[in-house]
Short mmCIF file of C-alpha atoms and ligand atoms in Angstrom, two decimals:
data_model
loop_
_atom_site.label_atom_id
_atom_site.label_comp_id
_atom_site.label_asym_id
_atom_site.label_seq_id
_atom_site.Cartn_x
_atom_site.Cartn_y
_atom_site.Cartn_z
CA MET Q 65 -6.93 -2.74 18.17
CA LEU Q 66 -4.43 -2.06 15.37
CA VAL Q 67 -4.00 1.67 14.77
CA LEU Q 68 -3.40 2.51 11.13
CA GLY Q 69 -2.06 5.55 9.35
CA VAL Q 70 -2.50 5.89 5.57
CA LEU Q 71 -0.41 7.97 3.15
CA ALA Q 72 -1.84 8.81 -0.27
CA SER Q 73 -1.33 11.21 -3.16
CA GLY Q 74 -4.37 10.79 -5.36
CA ARG Q 75 -7.55 8.85 -6.07
CA GLY Q 76 -7.37 6.67 -2.98
CA SER Q 77 -9.25 3.61 -4.19
CA ASN Q 78 -6.93 1.38 -2.16
CA PHE Q 79 -7.54 3.59 0.87
CA GLN Q 80 -11.26 3.05 0.23
CA SER Q 81 -10.79 -0.73 0.08
CA ILE Q 82 -9.13 -0.59 3.51
CA ILE Q 83 -11.94 1.59 4.90
CA ASP Q 84 -14.55 -0.82 3.49
CA ALA Q 85 -12.81 -3.88 4.93
CA ILE Q 86 -12.75 -2.24 8.37
CA GLU Q 87 -16.34 -1.03 8.21
CA SER Q 88 -17.56 -4.47 7.14
CA GLY Q 89 -15.69 -6.12 10.01
CA ARG Q 90 -13.30 -8.11 7.80
CA VAL Q 91 -10.33 -6.24 9.24
CA THR Q 92 -10.13 -5.19 12.87
CA ALA Q 93 -8.33 -1.86 12.87
CA HIS Q 94 -8.82 1.84 13.35
CA ILE Q 95 -7.58 4.39 10.81
CA ALA Q 96 -6.28 7.23 12.97
CA LEU Q 97 -5.01 9.47 10.20
CA LEU Q 98 -4.72 10.02 6.45
CA ILE Q 99 -1.80 12.14 5.28
CA VAL Q 100 -1.70 13.47 1.71
CA ASP Q 101 1.14 15.28 -0.04
CA ASN Q 102 -1.20 16.76 -2.64
CA PRO Q 103 -3.99 19.18 -1.68
CA ASP Q 104 -6.27 17.88 -4.46
CA ALA Q 105 -5.98 14.19 -3.56
CA PHE Q 106 -9.46 12.65 -3.79
CA ALA Q 107 -8.43 10.41 -0.88
CA ARG Q 108 -9.05 13.45 1.33
CA GLN Q 109 -12.74 13.46 0.45
CA ARG Q 110 -12.98 9.76 1.18
CA ALA Q 111 -11.52 10.43 4.63
CA GLN Q 112 -14.03 13.20 5.24
CA ARG Q 113 -16.95 10.98 4.23
CA HIS Q 114 -15.87 8.34 6.70
CA GLY Q 115 -14.99 10.66 9.59
CA ILE Q 116 -11.26 9.99 9.35
CA GLU Q 117 -8.85 12.78 10.23
CA ALA Q 118 -6.97 13.97 7.14
CA LEU Q 119 -3.87 16.17 7.00
CA TYR Q 120 -2.33 17.80 3.98
CA LEU Q 121 1.39 18.18 4.56
CA ASN Q 122 3.01 20.38 1.94
CA PRO Q 123 6.44 18.97 1.04
CA LYS Q 124 7.61 22.45 0.03
CA GLU Q 125 7.30 23.61 3.62
CA SER Q 126 10.02 21.18 4.72
CA PRO Q 127 13.67 22.13 4.19
CA SER Q 128 14.64 18.63 2.94
CA LYS Q 129 13.12 15.28 2.00
CA ASP Q 130 14.26 13.80 5.29
CA ALA Q 131 12.67 16.69 7.17
CA TYR Q 132 9.39 16.05 5.35
CA PHE Q 133 9.39 12.45 6.48
CA GLU Q 134 10.25 13.53 10.02
CA ARG Q 135 7.08 15.62 9.97
CA ILE Q 136 5.06 12.67 8.70
CA ARG Q 137 6.63 10.42 11.33
CA ASP Q 138 5.82 12.82 14.13
CA GLU Q 139 2.16 13.16 13.09
CA LEU Q 140 1.79 9.38 12.92
CA LEU Q 141 3.53 8.76 16.24
CA ALA Q 142 1.46 11.47 17.92
CA ARG Q 143 -1.66 9.45 17.10
CA GLY Q 144 -0.26 6.11 18.22
CA VAL Q 145 -0.08 4.67 14.70
CA GLN Q 146 1.28 1.12 14.66
CA LEU Q 147 1.13 0.31 10.93
CA VAL Q 148 1.51 2.71 8.01
CA ALA Q 149 -0.16 1.86 4.69
CA LEU Q 150 1.05 3.62 1.56
CA ALA Q 151 -1.92 3.80 -0.79
CA GLY Q 152 -0.82 5.41 -4.01
CA PHE Q 153 1.71 7.62 -2.22
CA MET Q 154 3.98 8.94 -4.94
CA ARG Q 155 7.18 9.48 -2.97
CA ILE Q 156 10.08 7.30 -1.98
CA VAL Q 157 9.91 6.92 1.76
CA ARG Q 158 13.03 8.19 3.54
CA LYS Q 159 14.92 6.85 6.49
CA PRO Q 160 13.34 8.91 9.30
CA LEU Q 161 9.98 7.23 8.68
CA ILE Q 162 11.37 3.76 7.95
CA ALA Q 163 13.50 3.79 11.11
CA ALA Q 164 10.46 4.68 13.22
CA PHE Q 165 8.34 1.89 11.66
CA PRO Q 166 10.63 -1.05 10.86
CA ASN Q 167 8.64 -3.65 8.86
CA ARG Q 168 5.57 -1.67 9.79
CA ILE Q 169 5.10 0.24 6.53
CA MET Q 170 3.26 -1.51 3.71
CA ASN Q 171 2.94 -0.55 0.06
CA ILE Q 172 0.87 -1.84 -2.85
CA HIS Q 173 2.53 -2.05 -6.24
CA PRO Q 174 0.65 -2.75 -9.51
CA ALA Q 175 2.96 -5.49 -10.82
CA LEU Q 176 4.39 -8.82 -9.74
CA LEU Q 177 7.60 -7.70 -8.03
CA PRO Q 178 10.49 -7.94 -8.54
CA SER Q 179 9.32 -7.39 -12.12
CA PHE Q 180 8.42 -3.85 -13.15
CA PRO Q 181 9.22 -1.77 -10.07
CA GLY Q 182 8.88 2.00 -10.12
CA LEU Q 183 6.28 4.11 -11.85
CA HIS Q 184 3.61 2.73 -14.21
CA GLY Q 185 4.06 -0.97 -13.40
CA GLN Q 186 0.97 -1.84 -15.43
CA GLN Q 187 2.24 -0.04 -18.51
CA GLN Q 188 5.71 -1.53 -18.17
CA ALA Q 189 4.18 -5.04 -18.07
CA ASN Q 190 1.90 -4.30 -21.00
CA ASP Q 191 4.74 -2.87 -23.09
CA TYR Q 192 6.86 -5.91 -22.26
CA GLY Q 193 4.11 -8.25 -23.50
CA VAL Q 194 3.78 -10.47 -20.43
CA ARG Q 195 0.86 -12.94 -20.27
CA ILE Q 196 0.41 -12.72 -16.51
CA SER Q 197 0.75 -9.66 -14.35
CA GLY Q 198 -0.69 -8.66 -11.00
CA CYS Q 199 0.06 -6.78 -7.84
CA THR Q 200 2.18 -7.04 -4.74
CA VAL Q 201 1.80 -5.91 -1.15
CA HIS Q 202 5.20 -5.58 0.46
CA PHE Q 203 6.92 -4.07 3.44
CA VAL Q 204 8.78 -0.89 2.61
CA ASP Q 205 12.52 -0.57 2.83
CA GLU Q 206 14.71 2.21 1.50
CA GLY Q 207 14.75 0.87 -2.06
CA MET Q 208 12.20 1.39 -4.81
CA ASP Q 209 9.63 -1.43 -4.38
CA THR Q 210 12.30 -3.78 -3.02
CA GLY Q 211 11.00 -4.71 0.45
CA PRO Q 212 9.83 -8.16 1.66
CA ILE Q 213 6.76 -9.47 -0.19
CA ILE Q 214 3.62 -10.18 1.85
CA ILE Q 215 0.92 -11.07 -0.71
CA GLN Q 216 0.77 -11.21 -4.48
CA ALA Q 217 -2.16 -11.69 -6.82
CA ALA Q 218 -1.86 -12.59 -10.49
CA VAL Q 219 -4.20 -11.61 -13.29
CA PRO Q 220 -4.14 -12.56 -16.96
CA ALA Q 221 -2.71 -10.07 -19.41
CA ALA Q 222 -4.26 -10.51 -22.85
CA PRO Q 223 -2.10 -9.98 -25.93
CA ASP Q 224 -4.31 -7.18 -27.20
CA ASP Q 225 -4.98 -5.56 -23.81
CA ALA Q 226 -4.98 -1.83 -23.69
CA GLU Q 227 -2.95 -0.69 -20.74
CA GLU Q 228 -6.12 0.62 -19.09
CA GLN Q 229 -7.81 -2.81 -19.27
CA LEU Q 230 -4.87 -4.47 -17.58
CA ALA Q 231 -4.71 -1.68 -15.01
CA GLN Q 232 -8.39 -2.20 -14.12
CA ARG Q 233 -7.93 -5.96 -13.75
CA ILE Q 234 -4.92 -5.37 -11.52
CA LEU Q 235 -6.74 -2.72 -9.49
CA ALA Q 236 -9.58 -5.14 -8.67
CA ALA Q 237 -6.97 -7.56 -7.32
CA GLU Q 238 -5.26 -4.75 -5.38
CA HIS Q 239 -8.50 -4.05 -3.57
CA MET Q 240 -8.63 -7.68 -2.43
CA ILE Q 241 -5.08 -8.19 -1.28
CA TYR Q 242 -4.29 -4.90 0.47
CA PRO Q 243 -6.94 -5.28 3.18
CA GLU Q 244 -5.97 -8.94 3.42
CA ALA Q 245 -2.33 -8.10 4.15
CA ILE Q 246 -3.47 -5.66 6.82
CA ARG Q 247 -5.72 -8.34 8.31
CA LEU Q 248 -2.80 -10.80 8.53
CA PHE Q 249 -0.69 -8.11 10.18
CA SER Q 250 -3.45 -7.20 12.63
CA GLU Q 251 -3.77 -10.84 13.61
CA GLY Q 252 -0.04 -10.95 14.39
CA ARG Q 253 0.56 -13.59 11.71
CA LEU Q 254 3.40 -11.93 9.78
CA SER Q 255 7.07 -12.17 10.65
CA VAL Q 256 10.04 -11.13 8.55
CA GLU Q 257 13.10 -13.39 8.26
CA GLY Q 258 15.73 -11.79 6.09
CA ARG Q 259 13.79 -10.67 3.07
CA VAL Q 260 11.14 -13.37 3.43
CA VAL Q 261 7.80 -12.80 5.12
CA LYS Q 262 6.50 -15.83 7.01
CA ILE Q 263 2.73 -16.16 7.44
CA ARG Q 264 1.62 -18.18 10.45
CA GLY Q 265 -1.09 -20.71 9.69
CA TYR Q 266 -0.82 -20.44 5.94
CA GLU Q 267 -0.89 -23.62 3.83
CA PRO Q 268 0.01 -22.97 0.19
CA PRO Q 269 -2.69 -24.40 -2.10
CA ALA Q 270 -1.81 -26.34 -5.25
CA ALA Q 271 -2.82 -23.62 -7.65
CA LEU Q 272 -4.38 -20.23 -7.37
CA LEU Q 273 -4.15 -16.68 -8.51
CA ILE Q 274 -4.08 -14.97 -5.15
CA ASN Q 275 -1.24 -15.99 -2.93
CA PRO Q 276 -2.02 -16.45 -0.11
CA PRO Q 277 -5.77 -16.91 -0.64
CA VAL Q 278 -8.01 -14.25 0.81
CA GLY Q 279 -9.52 -15.48 4.07
CA ALA Q 280 -6.89 -18.19 4.73
C1 GRF H 202 -2.39 1.80 -7.50
O1 GRF H 202 -2.30 1.27 -8.78
C2 GRF H 202 -1.28 1.29 -6.62
O2 GRF H 202 -0.88 -0.01 -6.95
C3 GRF H 202 -0.17 2.25 -6.91
O3 GRF H 202 -0.78 3.50 -7.08
C4 GRF H 202 -2.13 3.30 -7.48
C5 GRF H 202 -2.97 4.01 -6.46
O4 GRF H 202 -4.33 3.99 -6.78
N1 GRF H 202 0.81 2.24 -5.84
P1 GRF H 202 -5.39 4.49 -5.71
O5 GRF H 202 -4.98 5.94 -5.37
O6 GRF H 202 -5.30 3.61 -4.51
O7 GRF H 202 -6.70 4.44 -6.40
#
């Protein structure tokens, strides 16, 4: 069974969506460990509720950013983690972790990449005045939200949306596509060719908002 490690910094609603998908049987995986870089991350309480081991690793205790990611890497490897899911983890992942998990670290970003990378993707899209936004699950490379795209979902952005309304619409889509990307990975259906992710057994439909469709 796929062994997952999750990294989070805050609320952890995406972490929760992964837990729920596993508990309901939609995704076959085991979450071996949650690591947080913030002692107050609500994600920690979610882990506790669901009997998942949680570790707070204080970045200030590591002499460098690379050393911090070496610590994270070692904790994940010690538990046999095969796929790492970043779920609202507010740090740029450094080489020691990426090298240990090539194309085996996923992230969720609240915009349709490559538009609006970096912090506050929802606000950037809203300020820009786009009519469609969404979210992206991608593999993590050393850039900022630049890795190969696995799944995207689009949502409408209304002209008079408050940023919070758009963020909520995007978040609901995030909770659908993140577990779905993990399911595809766990079924061995993803392969990376250059910067393109191929999905075995996926037929693109004529029109849809979630690409690929959940459950395909
Ligand atoms: C989400 O909007 C996600 O796209 C971004 O950070 C936020 C995390 O939210 N990477 P949560 O902690 O999963 O609720």
